[in-house]
Amino acid sequence: MKGADGTRRLFFALWPDADVRKQLAVAARQWTRRPVADANLHLTLQFLGGRTAAELACCREAAGTVQGEAFELQLDYLGGWTKPRVQWLGTSHIPPALLQLVEQLQAALLPCGIDAPTRRYVPHVTLSRKEKNPRVQAGLAPVCWQVEDFVLAESVSTEQGVRYDVLQRWPLSGP
Ligand code: ATP
Ligand code: MG
């Protein structure tokens, strides 16, 4: 769906399969009162914002040049950000392969006119928004996520709230 300026709101992400999604949904219910919709649970790699058709084509090509490796993500850390009022699930062991994937993506997107974010990358799955007093807790029983691909997703706003559509998927290489 295009915005008023003809752009589409895009981001690269890790997309949980049905089993991991179920576990994330359980965690969202356990730790928050108003969990995000199960179908919306994901982990953003890089947010792109509103992009034209030409930029989208460039992003697809760029993603195809990324040579990432598969990795296991252990989500064992409950994080909270007070100002954006977000409760999230993250990890106390960030896999090097995840950081390498993000760095590769950032570099590949530069020729598309997409600058790398200035903020330090914190991998997280948003569990709830508008959380007044987000909590922080380490050492949770981990949600184990075997990451074997990454996706380009579109954020579509609807009357029922935001929805994400997966536009394309790229595999990561096995061990
Ligand atoms: P909404 O903004 O409609 O409440 P949302 O935040 O889930 O819903 P988007 O704003 O389209 O939807 O964001 C899509 C994804 O990109 C989410 O994972 C969001 O956290 C992330 N994201 C959004 N804006 C930024 C940003 N400026 N920097 C980094 N990540 C972002
Ligand atoms: Mg947002």
Short mmCIF file of C-alpha atoms and ligand atoms in Angstrom, two decimals:
data_model
loop_
_atom_site.label_atom_id
_atom_site.label_comp_id
_atom_site.label_asym_id
_atom_site.label_seq_id
_atom_site.Cartn_x
_atom_site.Cartn_y
_atom_site.Cartn_z
CA MET A 1 0.00 0.00 0.00
CA LYS A 2 1.42 3.36 -0.97
CA GLY A 3 1.51 6.38 1.28
CA ALA A 4 0.18 9.76 0.20
CA ASP A 5 3.60 10.54 -1.32
CA GLY A 6 3.62 7.32 -3.35
CA THR A 7 6.13 5.53 -1.13
CA ARG A 8 5.88 2.22 0.72
CA ARG A 9 6.98 1.80 4.34
CA LEU A 10 9.61 -0.93 4.40
CA PHE A 11 11.96 -2.76 6.75
CA PHE A 12 14.27 -5.77 6.77
CA ALA A 13 13.53 -8.26 9.50
CA LEU A 14 13.82 -11.76 10.88
CA TRP A 15 10.44 -13.45 10.54
CA PRO A 16 9.56 -16.20 13.05
CA ASP A 17 8.13 -19.49 11.78
CA ALA A 18 4.88 -20.75 13.26
CA ASP A 19 6.56 -22.55 16.16
CA VAL A 20 8.77 -19.65 17.23
CA ARG A 21 5.88 -17.25 16.72
CA LYS A 22 3.81 -19.31 19.16
CA GLN A 23 6.59 -19.12 21.75
CA LEU A 24 6.95 -15.37 21.25
CA ALA A 25 3.18 -14.96 21.63
CA VAL A 26 3.32 -16.87 24.92
CA ALA A 27 6.10 -14.58 26.13
CA ALA A 28 4.14 -11.50 25.06
CA ARG A 29 1.15 -12.68 27.09
CA GLN A 30 3.33 -13.56 30.04
CA TRP A 31 5.15 -10.24 30.25
CA THR A 32 2.65 -7.68 29.01
CA ARG A 33 -0.99 -6.79 29.44
CA ARG A 34 -1.61 -5.63 25.88
CA PRO A 35 0.54 -7.81 23.64
CA VAL A 36 1.03 -6.93 19.97
CA ALA A 37 -0.93 -9.15 17.58
CA ASP A 38 0.69 -12.58 17.23
CA ALA A 39 1.02 -12.13 13.46
CA ASN A 40 3.01 -8.92 13.99
CA LEU A 41 5.82 -10.42 16.08
CA HIS A 42 9.18 -9.99 14.32
CA LEU A 43 12.72 -8.72 14.80
CA THR A 44 13.74 -5.69 12.73
CA LEU A 45 17.18 -5.72 11.12
CA GLN A 46 16.96 -2.32 9.48
CA PHE A 47 14.10 0.13 9.18
CA LEU A 48 13.92 1.80 5.78
CA GLY A 49 10.89 4.08 6.09
CA GLY A 50 8.91 5.29 3.07
CA ARG A 51 10.59 4.26 -0.20
CA THR A 52 9.84 4.69 -3.89
CA ALA A 53 9.48 1.83 -6.37
CA ALA A 54 13.01 2.49 -7.64
CA GLU A 55 14.40 2.38 -4.10
CA LEU A 56 12.48 -0.82 -3.42
CA ALA A 57 14.02 -2.43 -6.49
CA CYS A 58 17.46 -1.29 -5.36
CA CYS A 59 16.86 -2.74 -1.87
CA ARG A 60 15.86 -6.11 -3.34
CA GLU A 61 19.05 -6.22 -5.39
CA ALA A 62 21.15 -5.13 -2.45
CA ALA A 63 19.70 -7.83 -0.21
CA GLY A 64 20.55 -10.42 -2.84
CA THR A 65 24.25 -9.57 -2.50
CA VAL A 66 24.29 -10.21 1.25
CA GLN A 67 26.03 -13.43 2.22
CA GLY A 68 24.92 -14.14 5.75
CA GLU A 69 25.25 -17.25 7.85
CA ALA A 70 22.48 -19.04 9.71
CA PHE A 71 22.59 -18.73 13.50
CA GLU A 72 20.70 -19.52 16.65
CA LEU A 73 19.15 -16.70 18.60
CA GLN A 74 18.38 -17.25 22.28
CA LEU A 75 15.87 -14.70 23.45
CA ASP A 76 16.41 -14.66 27.19
CA TYR A 77 16.23 -10.98 28.13
CA LEU A 78 13.21 -8.82 28.86
CA GLY A 79 14.02 -5.25 27.92
CA GLY A 80 12.14 -2.01 28.32
CA TRP A 81 12.44 1.45 26.82
CA THR A 82 10.71 4.10 28.85
CA LYS A 83 10.44 6.92 26.33
CA PRO A 84 9.01 4.96 23.37
CA ARG A 85 7.21 2.90 26.06
CA VAL A 86 8.11 -0.41 24.49
CA GLN A 87 8.41 -3.76 26.23
CA TRP A 88 10.61 -6.10 24.24
CA LEU A 89 12.30 -9.48 24.18
CA GLY A 90 16.01 -9.58 23.38
CA THR A 91 19.13 -11.52 24.12
CA SER A 92 22.09 -11.42 26.46
CA HIS A 93 24.14 -13.26 23.79
CA ILE A 94 24.01 -11.37 20.51
CA PRO A 95 25.23 -13.83 17.84
CA PRO A 96 28.16 -12.39 15.83
CA ALA A 97 26.42 -13.67 12.68
CA LEU A 98 23.44 -11.42 13.45
CA LEU A 99 25.63 -8.33 13.75
CA GLN A 100 27.48 -9.31 10.57
CA LEU A 101 24.15 -9.67 8.76
CA VAL A 102 23.04 -6.21 9.87
CA GLU A 103 26.40 -4.67 8.95
CA GLN A 104 26.31 -6.30 5.52
CA LEU A 105 22.78 -5.07 4.91
CA GLN A 106 23.65 -1.53 6.00
CA ALA A 107 26.63 -1.48 3.65
CA ALA A 108 24.69 -2.98 0.74
CA LEU A 109 21.93 -0.37 1.10
CA LEU A 110 24.24 2.67 0.97
CA PRO A 111 24.26 2.78 -2.86
CA CYS A 112 20.44 2.87 -2.73
CA GLY A 113 20.72 6.16 -0.86
CA ILE A 114 19.80 4.57 2.45
CA ASP A 115 22.04 5.69 5.28
CA ALA A 116 22.88 3.39 8.17
CA PRO A 117 21.04 4.31 11.36
CA THR A 118 23.04 6.40 13.79
CA ARG A 119 21.72 4.60 16.86
CA ARG A 120 23.42 1.45 18.09
CA TYR A 121 21.60 -1.66 16.89
CA VAL A 122 19.70 -3.47 19.63
CA PRO A 123 18.05 -6.64 18.34
CA HIS A 124 14.59 -6.93 19.87
CA VAL A 125 11.12 -8.32 19.36
CA THR A 126 8.52 -5.77 20.44
CA LEU A 127 6.05 -7.47 22.79
CA SER A 128 3.91 -4.45 23.60
CA ARG A 129 3.66 -0.72 23.04
CA LYS A 130 2.37 2.13 25.18
CA GLU A 131 3.77 0.32 28.21
CA LYS A 132 3.87 2.86 31.05
CA ASN A 133 6.43 1.04 33.17
CA PRO A 134 8.37 -1.37 31.00
CA ARG A 135 10.31 -3.92 33.02
CA VAL A 136 13.79 -5.30 32.62
CA GLN A 137 14.68 -8.84 33.55
CA ALA A 138 17.61 -11.02 32.55
CA GLY A 139 17.91 -14.79 32.63
CA LEU A 140 14.51 -15.79 31.26
CA ALA A 141 13.97 -19.33 30.01
CA PRO A 142 15.03 -18.65 26.43
CA VAL A 143 12.94 -18.74 23.29
CA CYS A 144 15.34 -20.52 20.91
CA TRP A 145 15.10 -19.34 17.32
CA GLN A 146 17.03 -21.06 14.54
CA VAL A 147 17.40 -18.24 12.03
CA GLU A 148 17.77 -19.46 8.46
CA ASP A 149 16.61 -16.52 6.40
CA PHE A 150 15.70 -12.85 6.48
CA VAL A 151 12.91 -10.89 4.82
CA LEU A 152 11.93 -7.55 3.38
CA ALA A 153 8.60 -6.52 4.89
CA GLU A 154 6.10 -3.77 4.24
CA SER A 155 4.25 -2.00 7.02
CA VAL A 156 0.66 -1.36 6.03
CA SER A 157 -1.61 0.72 8.20
CA THR A 158 -5.23 -0.42 8.26
CA GLU A 159 -8.32 0.54 10.21
CA GLN A 160 -7.62 -2.45 12.44
CA GLY A 161 -4.06 -1.28 13.09
CA VAL A 162 -0.71 -1.96 11.47
CA ARG A 163 -0.16 -5.10 9.40
CA TYR A 164 3.11 -6.41 7.97
CA ASP A 165 3.41 -8.13 4.59
CA VAL A 166 6.50 -10.15 3.73
CA LEU A 167 7.58 -9.09 0.24
CA GLN A 168 10.65 -11.28 -0.26
CA ARG A 169 12.83 -13.74 1.59
CA TRP A 170 16.57 -14.50 1.32
CA PRO A 171 18.26 -17.61 2.75
CA LEU A 172 21.24 -17.57 5.08
CA SER A 173 23.88 -20.21 4.47
CA GLY A 174 24.02 -23.28 6.71
CA PRO A 175 26.84 -24.11 9.11
P1 ATP B 1 3.05 1.83 14.33
O1 ATP B 1 4.21 2.75 14.02
O2 ATP B 1 1.96 1.90 13.31
O3 ATP B 1 2.57 1.94 15.71
P2 ATP B 1 5.04 -0.20 14.10
O4 ATP B 1 6.00 0.69 14.83
O5 ATP B 1 5.01 -1.64 14.46
O6 ATP B 1 3.56 0.32 14.22
P3 ATP B 1 6.37 0.71 11.77
O7 ATP B 1 6.53 2.06 12.43
O8 ATP B 1 6.00 0.65 10.34
O9 ATP B 1 5.30 -0.15 12.55
O10 ATP B 1 7.73 -0.06 11.99
C1 ATP B 1 8.05 -1.28 11.39
C2 ATP B 1 9.21 -1.88 12.15
O11 ATP B 1 10.34 -1.00 12.10
C3 ATP B 1 8.94 -2.09 13.64
O12 ATP B 1 9.71 -3.19 14.07
C4 ATP B 1 9.46 -0.83 14.27
O13 ATP B 1 9.85 -1.03 15.61
C5 ATP B 1 10.67 -0.54 13.40
N1 ATP B 1 10.95 0.89 13.34
C6 ATP B 1 10.05 1.88 13.08
N2 ATP B 1 10.64 3.09 13.06
C7 ATP B 1 11.93 2.88 13.33
C8 ATP B 1 13.08 3.73 13.45
N3 ATP B 1 13.01 5.04 13.27
N4 ATP B 1 14.26 3.15 13.73
C9 ATP B 1 14.37 1.83 13.88
N5 ATP B 1 13.35 0.97 13.78
C10 ATP B 1 12.14 1.47 13.50
MG MG B 2 6.37 2.74 14.49
#
